[in-house]
C-alpha positions as MATLAB code, in Angstrom:
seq = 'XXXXXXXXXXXXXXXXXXXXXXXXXXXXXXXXXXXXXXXXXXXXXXXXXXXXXXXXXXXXXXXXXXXXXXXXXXXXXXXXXXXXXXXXXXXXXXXXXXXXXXXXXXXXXXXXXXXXXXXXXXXXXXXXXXXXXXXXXXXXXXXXXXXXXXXXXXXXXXXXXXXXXXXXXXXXXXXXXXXXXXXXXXXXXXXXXXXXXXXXXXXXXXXXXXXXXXXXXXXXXXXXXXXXXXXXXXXXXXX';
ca = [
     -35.012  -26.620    4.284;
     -38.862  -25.620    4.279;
     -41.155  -26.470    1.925;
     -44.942  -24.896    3.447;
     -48.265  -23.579    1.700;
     -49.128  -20.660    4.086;
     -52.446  -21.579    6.091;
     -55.120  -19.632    5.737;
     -54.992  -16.138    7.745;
     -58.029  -16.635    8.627;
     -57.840  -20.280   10.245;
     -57.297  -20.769   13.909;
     -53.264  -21.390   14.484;
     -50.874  -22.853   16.831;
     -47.248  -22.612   17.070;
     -44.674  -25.590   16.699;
     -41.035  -25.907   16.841;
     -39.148  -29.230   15.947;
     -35.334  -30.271   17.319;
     -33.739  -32.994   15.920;
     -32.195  -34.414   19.212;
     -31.375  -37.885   17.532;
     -27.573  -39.436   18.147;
     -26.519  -39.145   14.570;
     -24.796  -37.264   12.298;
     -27.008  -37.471    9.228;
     -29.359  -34.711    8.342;
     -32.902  -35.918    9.598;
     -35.691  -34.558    7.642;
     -39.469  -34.049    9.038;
     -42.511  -34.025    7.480;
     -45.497  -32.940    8.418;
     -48.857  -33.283    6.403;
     -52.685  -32.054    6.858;
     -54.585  -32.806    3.514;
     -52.741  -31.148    0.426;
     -50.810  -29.200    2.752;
     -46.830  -30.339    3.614;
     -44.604  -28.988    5.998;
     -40.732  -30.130    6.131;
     -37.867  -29.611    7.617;
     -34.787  -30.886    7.825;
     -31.939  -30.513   10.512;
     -28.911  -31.332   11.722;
     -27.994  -32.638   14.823;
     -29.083  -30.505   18.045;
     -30.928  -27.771   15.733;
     -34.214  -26.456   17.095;
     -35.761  -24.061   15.229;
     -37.708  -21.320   15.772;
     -41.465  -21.363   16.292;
     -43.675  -21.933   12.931;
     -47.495  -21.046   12.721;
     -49.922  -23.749   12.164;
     -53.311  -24.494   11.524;
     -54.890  -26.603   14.528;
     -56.061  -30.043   13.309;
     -53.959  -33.315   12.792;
     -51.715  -34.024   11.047;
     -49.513  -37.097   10.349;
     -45.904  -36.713   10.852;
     -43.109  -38.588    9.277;
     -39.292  -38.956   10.407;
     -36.468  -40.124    7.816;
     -32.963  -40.632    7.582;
     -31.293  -40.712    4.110;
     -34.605  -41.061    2.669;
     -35.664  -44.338    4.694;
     -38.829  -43.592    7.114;
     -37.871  -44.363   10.960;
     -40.611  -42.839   12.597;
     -44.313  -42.258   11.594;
     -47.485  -40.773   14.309;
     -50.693  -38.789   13.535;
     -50.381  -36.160   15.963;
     -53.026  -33.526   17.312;
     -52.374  -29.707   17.662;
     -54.814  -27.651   19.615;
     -56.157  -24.198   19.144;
     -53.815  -21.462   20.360;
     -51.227  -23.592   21.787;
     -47.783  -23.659   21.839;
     -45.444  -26.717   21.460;
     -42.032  -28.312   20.858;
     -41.697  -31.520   18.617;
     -38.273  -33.671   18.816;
     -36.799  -36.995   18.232;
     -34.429  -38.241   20.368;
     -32.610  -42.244   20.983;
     -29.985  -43.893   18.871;
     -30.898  -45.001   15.091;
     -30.400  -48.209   14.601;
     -28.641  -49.941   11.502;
     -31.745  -51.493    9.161;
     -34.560  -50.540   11.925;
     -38.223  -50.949   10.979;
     -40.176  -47.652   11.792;
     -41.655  -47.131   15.330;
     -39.187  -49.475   16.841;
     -41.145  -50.789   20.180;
     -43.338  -47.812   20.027;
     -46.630  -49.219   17.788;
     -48.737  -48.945   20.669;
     -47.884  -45.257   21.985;
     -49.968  -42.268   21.657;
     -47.553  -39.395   20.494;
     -50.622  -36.710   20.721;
     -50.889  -36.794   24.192;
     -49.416  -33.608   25.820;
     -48.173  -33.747   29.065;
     -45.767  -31.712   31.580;
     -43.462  -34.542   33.776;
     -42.766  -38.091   33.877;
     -45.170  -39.411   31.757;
     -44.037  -37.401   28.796;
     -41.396  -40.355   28.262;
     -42.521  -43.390   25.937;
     -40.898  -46.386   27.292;
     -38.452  -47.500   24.242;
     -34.923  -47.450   25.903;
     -32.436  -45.550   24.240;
     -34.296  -46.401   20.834;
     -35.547  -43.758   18.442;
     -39.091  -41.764   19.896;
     -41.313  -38.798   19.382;
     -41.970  -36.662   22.408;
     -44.407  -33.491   22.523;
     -44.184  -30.885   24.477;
     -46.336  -28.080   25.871;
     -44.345  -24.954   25.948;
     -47.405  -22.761   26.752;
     -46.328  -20.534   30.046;
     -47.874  -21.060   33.428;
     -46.684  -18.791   36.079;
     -47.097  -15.380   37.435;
     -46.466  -12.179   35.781;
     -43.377  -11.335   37.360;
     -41.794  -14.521   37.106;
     -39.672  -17.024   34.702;
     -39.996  -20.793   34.215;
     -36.721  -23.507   33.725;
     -37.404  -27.122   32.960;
     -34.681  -29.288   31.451;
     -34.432  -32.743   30.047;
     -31.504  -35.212   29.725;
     -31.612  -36.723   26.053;
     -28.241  -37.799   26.497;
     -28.374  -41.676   25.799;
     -26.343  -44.447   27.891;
     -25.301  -41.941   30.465;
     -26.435  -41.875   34.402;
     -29.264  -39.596   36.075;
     -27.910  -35.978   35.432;
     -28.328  -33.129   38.436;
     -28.772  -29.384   37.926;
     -28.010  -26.324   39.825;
     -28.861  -22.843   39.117;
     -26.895  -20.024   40.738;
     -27.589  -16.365   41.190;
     -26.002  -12.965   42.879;
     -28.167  -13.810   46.068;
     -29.140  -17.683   46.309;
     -28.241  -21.606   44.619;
     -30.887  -23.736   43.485;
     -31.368  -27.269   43.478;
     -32.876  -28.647   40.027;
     -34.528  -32.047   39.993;
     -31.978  -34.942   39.105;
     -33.129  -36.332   35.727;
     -33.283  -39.932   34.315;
     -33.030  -40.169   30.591;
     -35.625  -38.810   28.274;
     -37.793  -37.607   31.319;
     -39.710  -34.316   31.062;
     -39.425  -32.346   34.599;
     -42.515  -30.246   35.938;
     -40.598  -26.395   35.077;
     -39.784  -24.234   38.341;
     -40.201  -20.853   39.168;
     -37.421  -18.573   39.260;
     -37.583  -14.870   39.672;
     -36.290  -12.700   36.513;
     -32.165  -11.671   36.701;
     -28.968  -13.358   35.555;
     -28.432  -16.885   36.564;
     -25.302  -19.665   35.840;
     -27.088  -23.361   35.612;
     -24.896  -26.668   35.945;
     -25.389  -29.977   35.020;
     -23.536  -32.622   36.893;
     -22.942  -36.459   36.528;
     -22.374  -38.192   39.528;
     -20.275  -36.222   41.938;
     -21.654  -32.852   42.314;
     -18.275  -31.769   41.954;
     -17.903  -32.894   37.765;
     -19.558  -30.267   35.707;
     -20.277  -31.714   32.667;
     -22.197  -28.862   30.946;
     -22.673  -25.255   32.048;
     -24.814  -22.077   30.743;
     -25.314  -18.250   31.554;
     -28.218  -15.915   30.538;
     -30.414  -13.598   32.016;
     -34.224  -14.946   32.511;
     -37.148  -12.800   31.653;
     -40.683  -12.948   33.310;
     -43.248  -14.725   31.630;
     -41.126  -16.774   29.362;
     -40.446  -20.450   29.950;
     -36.164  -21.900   29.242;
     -36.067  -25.580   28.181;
     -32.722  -26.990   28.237;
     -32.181  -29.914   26.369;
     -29.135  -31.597   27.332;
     -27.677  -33.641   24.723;
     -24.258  -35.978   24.830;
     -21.623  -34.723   21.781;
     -21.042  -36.490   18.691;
     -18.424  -39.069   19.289;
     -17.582  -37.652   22.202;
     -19.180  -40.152   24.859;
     -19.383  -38.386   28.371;
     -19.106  -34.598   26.998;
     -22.542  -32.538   26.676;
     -23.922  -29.904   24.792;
     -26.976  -27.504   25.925;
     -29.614  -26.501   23.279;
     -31.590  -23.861   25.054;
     -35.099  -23.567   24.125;
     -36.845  -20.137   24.941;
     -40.990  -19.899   24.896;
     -41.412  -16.111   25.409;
     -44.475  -13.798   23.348;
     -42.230  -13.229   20.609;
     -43.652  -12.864   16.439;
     -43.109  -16.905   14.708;
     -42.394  -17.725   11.439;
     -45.433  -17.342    8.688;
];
């Protein structure tokens, strides 16, 4: 569900996209606000939607559950950039909002390990820059393991001509993206052993877009995965 003013044609825009990556499996609503002007979404779990145009400023950005307020940050947007919004962690039964988190500053953007607020497997806000940094001829792959209460996860990627090592992930850590040259590739996530798959994707990469790969456990299903692919590419965006 969206409920928007448009922005002003005129007014210098960014682009946001928002995945509700928290363990439940309530419909999570988010709401984002700049003066008169609300945004709001909400999703299911593992939904990320597509990119939405925004005016730059802040704005102060709200995340409930059955009505009840769990999260709450101001967060900044800059002038032509391009970013991803989710929630990830474990609600908690009767939790006051920003559990362990008062003191974190959500509108910081950053690209590796210090994209992860320090709250356990609790409920957080993490921003992400999704503009593309690379050559012309090439494709970027980053991937993060929101999959709470389970190990470091590993990654390969796999190609006609060559395997690639991915960086082995702690939870909730944002990995620097890699450069990969443009073709079809198979990537695998492992646990442990590399010989346990425990998730596994195909597609073909195209230059100058940037993959995300969020790697979230299943529902009720503790030790199975599920890969929400996130694709930053110059594509149109919602109005």
């Amino acid at each position: 569900m969206v409920l928007s003013c448009k922005p002003n044609s005129k007014a210098t825009t960014c682009q946001l996209r928002i995945g509700q990556f928290l363990l439940t499996n309530k419909p999570v609503s988010f709401s984002l606000t700049k003066g008169s002007t609300l945004t709001k979404k909400t999703l299911k779990y593992s939904e990320l939607t597509s990119y939405i145009k925004f005016p730059t400023g802040k704005y102060n950005l709200s995340v409930s559950i059955d009505g009840k307020k769990i999260l709450s940050k101001e967060i900044g947007l800059g002038k032509n950039g391009k970013y991803t919004l989710y929630a990830c962690g474990i609600p908690q039964k009767n939790m006051t909002p920003n559990p362990f988190t008062t003191s974190a500053k959500l509108h910081r953007i950053v690209e590796g390990d210090e994209a992860k607020t320090t709250n356990g497997n609790l409920p957080q806000l993490l921003l992400l820059n999704d503009t593309f940094q690379g050559g012309k001829d090439e494709a970027k792959v980053r991937w993060l393991h929101l999959a709470p209460g389970l190990t470091s996860i590993s990654a390969k990627a796999t190609s006609k001509k060559n395997e690639t090592s991915l960086t082995t992930a702690s939870y909730a850590k944002t990995l620097s993206s890699k450069a990969f040259s443009p073709g079809e590739y198979s990537l695998k996530w492992y646990m442990g052993s590399e010989t346990e798959t425990v998730g596994q994707t195909s597609l073909e990469l195209q230059k100058q877009s940037l993959y995300t790969f969020f790697i979230l456990g299943e529902l009720k299903k503790y030790g199975q995965l599920q890969i929400v692919t996130g694709i930053s590419s110059p594509k149109k965006v919602e109005k």
